[in-house]
Amino acid sequence: MATNIGMMDSAYFVGRSEILAWINSTLHLNLSKVEEACSGAVHCQLMDAAHPGMVPMHKVNFDAKSEYEMIQNYKVLQDVFNKLKITKHIEVSKLVKGRPLDNLEFMQWMKRYCDSANGGVLLCYNALERREASKGGKDASKKSTTSHSSAKGSTAAASRAQVSQNARRNEASVNSGNQVANASKPPSNGVSAYDEQITTLKLSIDSLEKERDFYFSKLRDIEILCQSPQIESLPAVGAIRKILYAVDDDASVVAEAQAMLSVHQKETIDLLSPIAEVSDEKLSLESQKRKSVINFDVDVVGMTTLSPRRRVSDASDVHCSGSPLMTY
């Protein structure tokens, strides 16, 4: 059973539309965005669908609006993880913010886990009945039922309108004759040109999706690296996080990150400047000591290199100059 899934796993390349279709079909809901499941109630019922009876649905709140109420749902989810010995870490502080990327990533993991838990097959699971025990579960079921019925009604009305319209077209085509029928047909050259454009657009979309997934995986790798305990306190890592978690596409975020680095560099220089002054003083004192030692060594060497005759003459000069007999 997949509890720890790597970022390069195929589970993290599942699109939003597929995730939404899986949630709505499994739980009989009508979500239009993945971040609408940020309250945690949907995650709890998905785990209940994968492991029937494991989740205390009476503790789940489908009507959670505040972060405090959402956190209570994630506590229920964490208790279920602990019972099942699932080691997946839940980023509650990020999920409750309703960020699309964080919620999509966690929901991709949920889909992969549920598929691996039961082979993607749900046997005898009544999502509406299980949700009635939750707070706000009945309202969520009513909304989904209303949306499904309205969708069915609109589909039926559209089909009836289409049938009547087709009947009128058939009558008009019969009455007008073969000339009108031939005139209504589009030229074959135009159809082939449209087909080529459609094929080109599909290829362009596939290429853009692959490029998007590639850069998303790189950003995720950078985020994981920044969370390493060895480097997470570094100023450069803080600047990277500021850019990485910026909600708005604003150029001032980069300027603020550069300012963070400049402030740290200035503080480092101010901290090291007294040490540099002390080291300069020590170097000057050591140089003076070396000079005095070198001068003393030169004097000693000069004395030792004098010839014996020179030393005798110097000694006689000293004795003669200081002798009292030289006064007579």
CSV table of C-alpha atoms in Angstrom, one decimal:
chain,number,residue,atom,x,y,z
A,1,MET,CA,0.0,0.0,0.0
A,2,ALA,CA,1.5,3.3,-1.1
A,3,THR,CA,1.8,5.6,1.9
A,4,ASN,CA,5.1,7.4,0.9
A,5,ILE,CA,5.0,8.4,-2.7
A,6,GLY,CA,7.9,10.2,-4.4
A,7,MET,CA,7.3,13.5,-6.2
A,8,MET,CA,8.2,11.9,-9.6
A,9,ASP,CA,5.5,9.3,-9.2
A,10,SER,CA,2.8,9.2,-11.8
A,11,ALA,CA,0.2,10.1,-9.1
A,12,TYR,CA,1.4,13.7,-9.0
A,13,PHE,CA,0.8,14.1,-12.8
A,14,VAL,CA,-3.0,13.5,-12.6
A,15,GLY,CA,-4.9,16.5,-13.8
A,16,ARG,CA,-7.5,18.6,-11.9
A,17,SER,CA,-10.4,17.4,-14.1
A,18,GLU,CA,-9.6,13.8,-13.4
A,19,ILE,CA,-9.3,14.4,-9.6
A,20,LEU,CA,-12.6,16.3,-9.6
A,21,ALA,CA,-14.4,13.5,-11.5
A,22,TRP,CA,-13.0,10.9,-9.1
A,23,ILE,CA,-14.2,12.9,-6.0
A,24,ASN,CA,-17.7,13.6,-7.4
A,25,SER,CA,-18.3,10.1,-8.6
A,26,THR,CA,-17.0,8.5,-5.4
A,27,LEU,CA,-18.8,10.7,-2.9
A,28,HIS,CA,-21.7,11.9,-5.1
A,29,LEU,CA,-20.7,15.6,-4.7
A,30,ASN,CA,-20.5,18.4,-7.2
A,31,LEU,CA,-17.2,20.1,-6.6
A,32,SER,CA,-16.0,22.5,-9.4
A,33,LYS,CA,-12.6,23.2,-7.8
A,34,VAL,CA,-10.1,21.1,-5.9
A,35,GLU,CA,-9.6,23.8,-3.3
A,36,GLU,CA,-13.3,23.5,-2.3
A,37,ALA,CA,-12.2,20.4,-0.4
A,38,CYS,CA,-9.8,22.4,1.8
A,39,SER,CA,-12.0,21.9,4.9
A,40,GLY,CA,-10.8,18.3,5.3
A,41,ALA,CA,-14.3,16.8,5.3
A,42,VAL,CA,-13.9,15.4,1.8
A,43,HIS,CA,-10.6,13.8,2.8
A,44,CYS,CA,-12.2,12.1,5.8
A,45,GLN,CA,-15.0,10.6,3.7
A,46,LEU,CA,-12.6,9.4,1.1
A,47,MET,CA,-10.7,7.5,3.8
A,48,ASP,CA,-14.1,6.2,5.0
A,49,ALA,CA,-14.8,5.0,1.5
A,50,ALA,CA,-11.4,3.3,1.3
A,51,HIS,CA,-11.8,1.8,4.8
A,52,PRO,CA,-15.5,1.6,5.6
A,53,GLY,CA,-16.3,2.3,9.3
A,54,MET,CA,-12.8,3.4,10.1
A,55,VAL,CA,-13.7,7.2,10.2
A,56,PRO,CA,-16.1,8.5,12.9
A,57,MET,CA,-18.3,10.5,10.5
A,58,HIS,CA,-20.2,12.1,13.3
A,59,LYS,CA,-17.1,14.1,14.1
A,60,VAL,CA,-16.7,15.4,10.6
A,61,ASN,CA,-18.0,18.9,9.7
A,62,PHE,CA,-19.0,19.4,6.1
A,63,ASP,CA,-20.1,22.9,7.0
A,64,ALA,CA,-16.7,24.1,8.3
A,65,LYS,CA,-15.9,27.7,7.3
A,66,SER,CA,-13.3,28.9,9.8
A,67,GLU,CA,-9.8,27.6,10.1
A,68,TYR,CA,-10.5,26.3,13.6
A,69,GLU,CA,-13.4,24.1,12.3
A,70,MET,CA,-11.3,22.9,9.5
A,71,ILE,CA,-8.4,21.9,11.8
A,72,GLN,CA,-10.9,19.7,13.8
A,73,ASN,CA,-11.6,17.8,10.6
A,74,TYR,CA,-7.9,17.3,9.9
A,75,LYS,CA,-7.5,16.0,13.5
A,76,VAL,CA,-10.0,13.3,12.7
A,77,LEU,CA,-8.1,12.5,9.5
A,78,GLN,CA,-4.8,12.4,11.4
A,79,ASP,CA,-6.3,10.0,14.0
A,80,VAL,CA,-7.3,7.7,11.1
A,81,PHE,CA,-3.8,7.9,9.7
A,82,ASN,CA,-2.4,6.9,13.0
A,83,LYS,CA,-4.8,3.9,13.3
A,84,LEU,CA,-3.8,2.7,9.8
A,85,LYS,CA,-0.1,3.5,10.5
A,86,ILE,CA,0.1,5.9,7.6
A,87,THR,CA,3.2,8.1,7.8
A,88,LYS,CA,2.0,10.8,5.4
A,89,HIS,CA,2.5,14.3,6.8
A,90,ILE,CA,-0.5,16.6,6.5
A,91,GLU,CA,0.4,20.2,5.8
A,92,VAL,CA,-2.7,21.5,7.7
A,93,SER,CA,-1.5,25.1,7.8
A,94,LYS,CA,-1.2,25.2,4.0
A,95,LEU,CA,-4.3,23.2,3.1
A,96,VAL,CA,-6.7,25.4,5.2
A,97,LYS,CA,-5.5,28.4,3.3
A,98,GLY,CA,-7.3,27.0,0.2
A,99,ARG,CA,-4.2,27.3,-2.1
A,100,PRO,CA,-4.9,25.3,-5.3
A,101,LEU,CA,-1.5,23.8,-5.7
A,102,ASP,CA,-1.2,22.5,-2.1
A,103,ASN,CA,-4.7,21.0,-2.2
A,104,LEU,CA,-4.2,19.5,-5.6
A,105,GLU,CA,-1.0,17.8,-4.5
A,106,PHE,CA,-2.6,16.3,-1.3
A,107,MET,CA,-5.7,15.2,-3.3
A,108,GLN,CA,-3.4,13.5,-5.8
A,109,TRP,CA,-1.8,11.5,-3.0
A,110,MET,CA,-5.3,10.7,-1.6
A,111,LYS,CA,-6.3,9.2,-5.0
A,112,ARG,CA,-3.2,7.2,-5.3
A,113,TYR,CA,-3.7,5.8,-1.7
A,114,CYS,CA,-7.4,5.0,-2.2
A,115,ASP,CA,-6.6,3.2,-5.5
A,116,SER,CA,-3.9,1.1,-3.9
A,117,ALA,CA,-6.0,0.4,-0.8
A,118,ASN,CA,-8.9,-1.3,-2.6
A,119,GLY,CA,-7.8,-1.5,-6.2
A,120,GLY,CA,-9.9,1.5,-7.1
A,121,VAL,CA,-13.2,-0.4,-6.5
A,122,LEU,CA,-15.7,0.7,-3.8
A,123,LEU,CA,-18.0,-2.1,-2.8
A,124,CYS,CA,-21.4,-1.3,-1.2
A,125,TYR,CA,-20.5,2.2,-0.1
A,126,ASN,CA,-23.4,4.6,0.3
A,127,ALA,CA,-21.8,8.0,0.4
A,128,LEU,CA,-25.1,9.9,1.0
A,129,GLU,CA,-26.1,7.7,3.9
A,130,ARG,CA,-22.6,7.9,5.6
A,131,ARG,CA,-22.6,11.7,5.1
A,132,GLU,CA,-25.9,12.2,6.9
A,133,ALA,CA,-24.2,11.4,10.2
A,134,SER,CA,-21.9,14.4,9.7
A,135,LYS,CA,-22.6,18.0,10.6
A,136,GLY,CA,-23.7,19.8,7.4
A,137,GLY,CA,-23.7,16.5,5.5
A,138,LYS,CA,-27.3,16.6,4.6
A,139,ASP,CA,-26.9,20.1,3.1
A,140,ALA,CA,-24.0,18.9,1.0
A,141,SER,CA,-26.0,16.0,-0.2
A,142,LYS,CA,-28.9,18.2,-1.1
A,143,LYS,CA,-26.7,20.6,-3.1
A,144,SER,CA,-25.2,17.7,-5.0
A,145,THR,CA,-28.7,16.2,-5.7
A,146,THR,CA,-30.1,19.6,-6.8
A,147,SER,CA,-27.2,20.2,-9.1
A,148,HIS,CA,-27.5,16.7,-10.6
A,149,SER,CA,-31.2,17.0,-11.1
A,150,SER,CA,-30.8,20.4,-12.7
A,151,ALA,CA,-28.1,19.1,-14.9
A,152,LYS,CA,-30.4,16.2,-15.9
A,153,GLY,CA,-33.3,18.6,-16.6
A,154,SER,CA,-31.2,20.8,-18.7
A,155,THR,CA,-29.9,17.9,-20.6
A,156,ALA,CA,-33.4,16.5,-21.2
A,157,ALA,CA,-34.6,19.9,-22.4
A,158,ALA,CA,-31.7,20.4,-24.6
A,159,SER,CA,-32.3,16.9,-26.1
A,160,ARG,CA,-35.9,17.7,-26.8
A,161,ALA,CA,-35.0,21.0,-28.3
A,162,GLN,CA,-32.4,19.3,-30.5
A,163,VAL,CA,-35.0,16.7,-31.6
A,164,SER,CA,-37.5,19.4,-32.6
A,165,GLN,CA,-34.8,21.4,-34.3
A,166,ASN,CA,-33.7,18.4,-36.3
A,167,ALA,CA,-37.2,17.7,-37.4
A,168,ARG,CA,-37.7,21.2,-38.7
A,169,ARG,CA,-34.4,21.0,-40.5
A,170,ASN,CA,-35.4,17.7,-42.1
A,171,GLU,CA,-38.7,19.2,-43.3
A,172,ALA,CA,-36.9,22.2,-44.7
A,173,SER,CA,-34.3,20.1,-46.4
A,174,VAL,CA,-37.1,17.9,-48.0
A,175,ASN,CA,-39.0,20.9,-49.2
A,176,SER,CA,-36.1,22.9,-50.5
A,177,GLY,CA,-34.7,20.0,-52.6
A,178,ASN,CA,-31.2,18.8,-53.4
A,179,GLN,CA,-29.8,22.3,-54.1
A,180,VAL,CA,-30.3,23.5,-50.6
A,181,ALA,CA,-28.8,20.3,-49.2
A,182,ASN,CA,-25.8,20.6,-51.4
A,183,ALA,CA,-25.3,24.3,-50.5
A,184,SER,CA,-25.4,23.5,-46.8
A,185,LYS,CA,-22.5,21.1,-47.0
A,186,PRO,CA,-19.2,22.7,-46.1
A,187,PRO,CA,-16.3,22.3,-48.6
A,188,SER,CA,-14.0,19.4,-47.9
A,189,ASN,CA,-10.9,21.7,-48.1
A,190,GLY,CA,-12.3,23.8,-45.2
A,191,VAL,CA,-13.0,20.8,-43.1
A,192,SER,CA,-9.5,19.4,-43.5
A,193,ALA,CA,-8.0,22.8,-42.6
A,194,TYR,CA,-10.0,22.9,-39.4
A,195,ASP,CA,-8.9,19.3,-38.5
A,196,GLU,CA,-5.3,20.3,-39.0
A,197,GLN,CA,-5.8,23.4,-36.7
A,198,ILE,CA,-7.4,21.2,-34.0
A,199,THR,CA,-4.6,18.7,-34.2
A,200,THR,CA,-2.0,21.4,-33.9
A,201,LEU,CA,-3.8,22.9,-30.9
A,202,LYS,CA,-4.0,19.5,-29.2
A,203,LEU,CA,-0.3,19.0,-29.6
A,204,SER,CA,0.4,22.4,-28.3
A,205,ILE,CA,-1.7,21.8,-25.2
A,206,ASP,CA,0.0,18.5,-24.5
A,207,SER,CA,3.4,20.1,-24.8
A,208,LEU,CA,2.4,22.9,-22.4
A,209,GLU,CA,1.0,20.4,-19.9
A,210,LYS,CA,4.2,18.4,-19.9
A,211,GLU,CA,6.3,21.6,-19.5
A,212,ARG,CA,4.0,22.7,-16.6
A,213,ASP,CA,4.4,19.4,-14.9
A,214,PHE,CA,8.2,19.5,-15.3
A,215,TYR,CA,8.6,22.9,-13.7
A,216,PHE,CA,6.2,22.0,-11.0
A,217,SER,CA,8.3,19.0,-10.1
A,218,LYS,CA,11.4,21.2,-10.0
A,219,LEU,CA,9.7,23.7,-7.7
A,220,ARG,CA,8.7,20.9,-5.4
A,221,ASP,CA,12.2,19.6,-5.3
A,222,ILE,CA,13.4,23.1,-4.3
A,223,GLU,CA,10.8,23.3,-1.6
A,224,ILE,CA,11.8,19.9,-0.1
A,225,LEU,CA,15.4,21.0,-0.1
A,226,CYS,CA,14.6,24.3,1.6
A,227,GLN,CA,12.9,22.3,4.4
A,228,SER,CA,16.1,20.4,5.3
A,229,PRO,CA,17.1,21.1,8.9
A,230,GLN,CA,20.7,21.8,7.8
A,231,ILE,CA,19.9,24.8,5.7
A,232,GLU,CA,16.4,25.9,6.5
A,233,SER,CA,17.7,28.7,8.8
A,234,LEU,CA,20.0,30.3,6.2
A,235,PRO,CA,19.0,33.7,4.9
A,236,ALA,CA,19.3,32.6,1.3
A,237,VAL,CA,16.8,29.8,2.0
A,238,GLY,CA,14.4,32.4,3.6
A,239,ALA,CA,14.6,34.5,0.5
A,240,ILE,CA,13.9,31.5,-1.8
A,241,ARG,CA,10.9,30.6,0.3
A,242,LYS,CA,9.6,34.2,0.1
A,243,ILE,CA,9.6,34.0,-3.7
A,244,LEU,CA,8.3,30.4,-3.7
A,245,TYR,CA,5.3,31.1,-1.5
A,246,ALA,CA,4.3,34.5,-2.9
A,247,VAL,CA,0.6,34.5,-3.7
A,248,ASP,CA,0.6,37.5,-6.1
A,249,ASP,CA,2.7,37.9,-9.2
A,250,ASP,CA,4.4,41.0,-8.0
A,251,ALA,CA,7.9,42.1,-8.8
A,252,SER,CA,8.3,43.6,-5.3
A,253,VAL,CA,8.7,40.1,-3.9
A,254,VAL,CA,12.0,39.6,-5.6
A,255,ALA,CA,13.1,43.1,-4.3
A,256,GLU,CA,12.1,42.1,-0.8
A,257,ALA,CA,14.1,38.9,-1.0
A,258,GLN,CA,17.2,40.7,-2.2
A,259,ALA,CA,16.7,43.2,0.6
A,260,MET,CA,16.7,40.3,3.1
A,261,LEU,CA,20.1,39.1,1.7
A,262,SER,CA,21.5,42.6,1.8
A,263,VAL,CA,20.5,43.2,5.4
A,264,HIS,CA,22.1,39.9,6.4
A,265,GLN,CA,25.3,40.7,4.6
A,266,LYS,CA,25.5,44.1,6.2
A,267,GLU,CA,25.0,42.6,9.7
A,268,THR,CA,27.7,40.1,9.0
A,269,ILE,CA,30.2,42.8,8.0
A,270,ASP,CA,29.4,44.9,11.0
A,271,LEU,CA,29.9,41.9,13.2
A,272,LEU,CA,33.2,41.0,11.7
A,273,SER,CA,34.7,44.5,11.6
A,274,PRO,CA,35.9,44.7,15.3
A,275,ILE,CA,37.6,41.3,14.8
A,276,ALA,CA,39.4,42.6,11.8
A,277,GLU,CA,40.7,45.7,13.7
A,278,VAL,CA,42.0,43.5,16.5
A,279,SER,CA,43.7,41.2,14.1
A,280,ASP,CA,45.4,44.2,12.4
A,281,GLU,CA,46.7,45.4,15.8
A,282,LYS,CA,48.1,41.9,16.5
A,283,LEU,CA,49.8,41.8,13.1
A,284,SER,CA,51.5,45.1,13.7
A,285,LEU,CA,52.8,44.1,17.1
A,286,GLU,CA,54.0,40.8,15.8
A,287,SER,CA,55.9,42.6,12.9
A,288,GLN,CA,57.6,44.9,15.4
A,289,LYS,CA,58.7,42.0,17.5
A,290,ARG,CA,60.1,40.2,14.5
A,291,LYS,CA,62.0,43.3,13.4
A,292,SER,CA,63.6,43.7,16.9
A,293,VAL,CA,64.6,40.0,16.9
A,294,ILE,CA,66.1,40.3,13.4
A,295,ASN,CA,68.2,43.4,14.5
A,296,PHE,CA,69.5,41.6,17.6
A,297,ASP,CA,70.5,38.6,15.5
A,298,VAL,CA,72.3,40.8,13.0
A,299,ASP,CA,74.3,42.5,15.8
A,300,VAL,CA,75.3,39.1,17.3
A,301,VAL,CA,76.3,37.8,13.9
A,302,GLY,CA,78.4,40.9,13.3
A,303,MET,CA,80.3,40.5,16.5
A,304,THR,CA,81.0,36.8,15.8
A,305,THR,CA,82.3,37.4,12.3
A,306,LEU,CA,85.0,39.9,13.3
A,307,SER,CA,88.6,38.7,12.8
A,308,PRO,CA,90.8,38.0,15.9
A,309,ARG,CA,93.1,40.9,15.1
A,310,ARG,CA,90.2,43.3,14.9
A,311,ARG,CA,88.8,42.0,18.2
A,312,VAL,CA,92.3,42.4,19.9
A,313,SER,CA,92.6,45.9,18.5
A,314,ASP,CA,89.2,46.8,19.7
A,315,ALA,CA,89.9,45.4,23.1
A,316,SER,CA,93.3,47.3,23.3
A,317,ASP,CA,91.5,50.5,22.4
A,318,VAL,CA,89.1,49.9,25.1
A,319,HIS,CA,91.8,49.1,27.7
A,320,CYS,CA,94.1,52.0,26.6
A,321,SER,CA,91.4,54.5,26.6
A,322,GLY,CA,90.3,53.5,30.1
A,323,SER,CA,93.9,52.9,31.5
A,324,PRO,CA,95.3,55.5,34.1
A,325,LEU,CA,98.9,54.9,32.8
A,326,MET,CA,98.0,56.6,29.5
A,327,THR,CA,97.9,60.0,31.4
A,328,TYR,CA,101.6,60.0,32.1
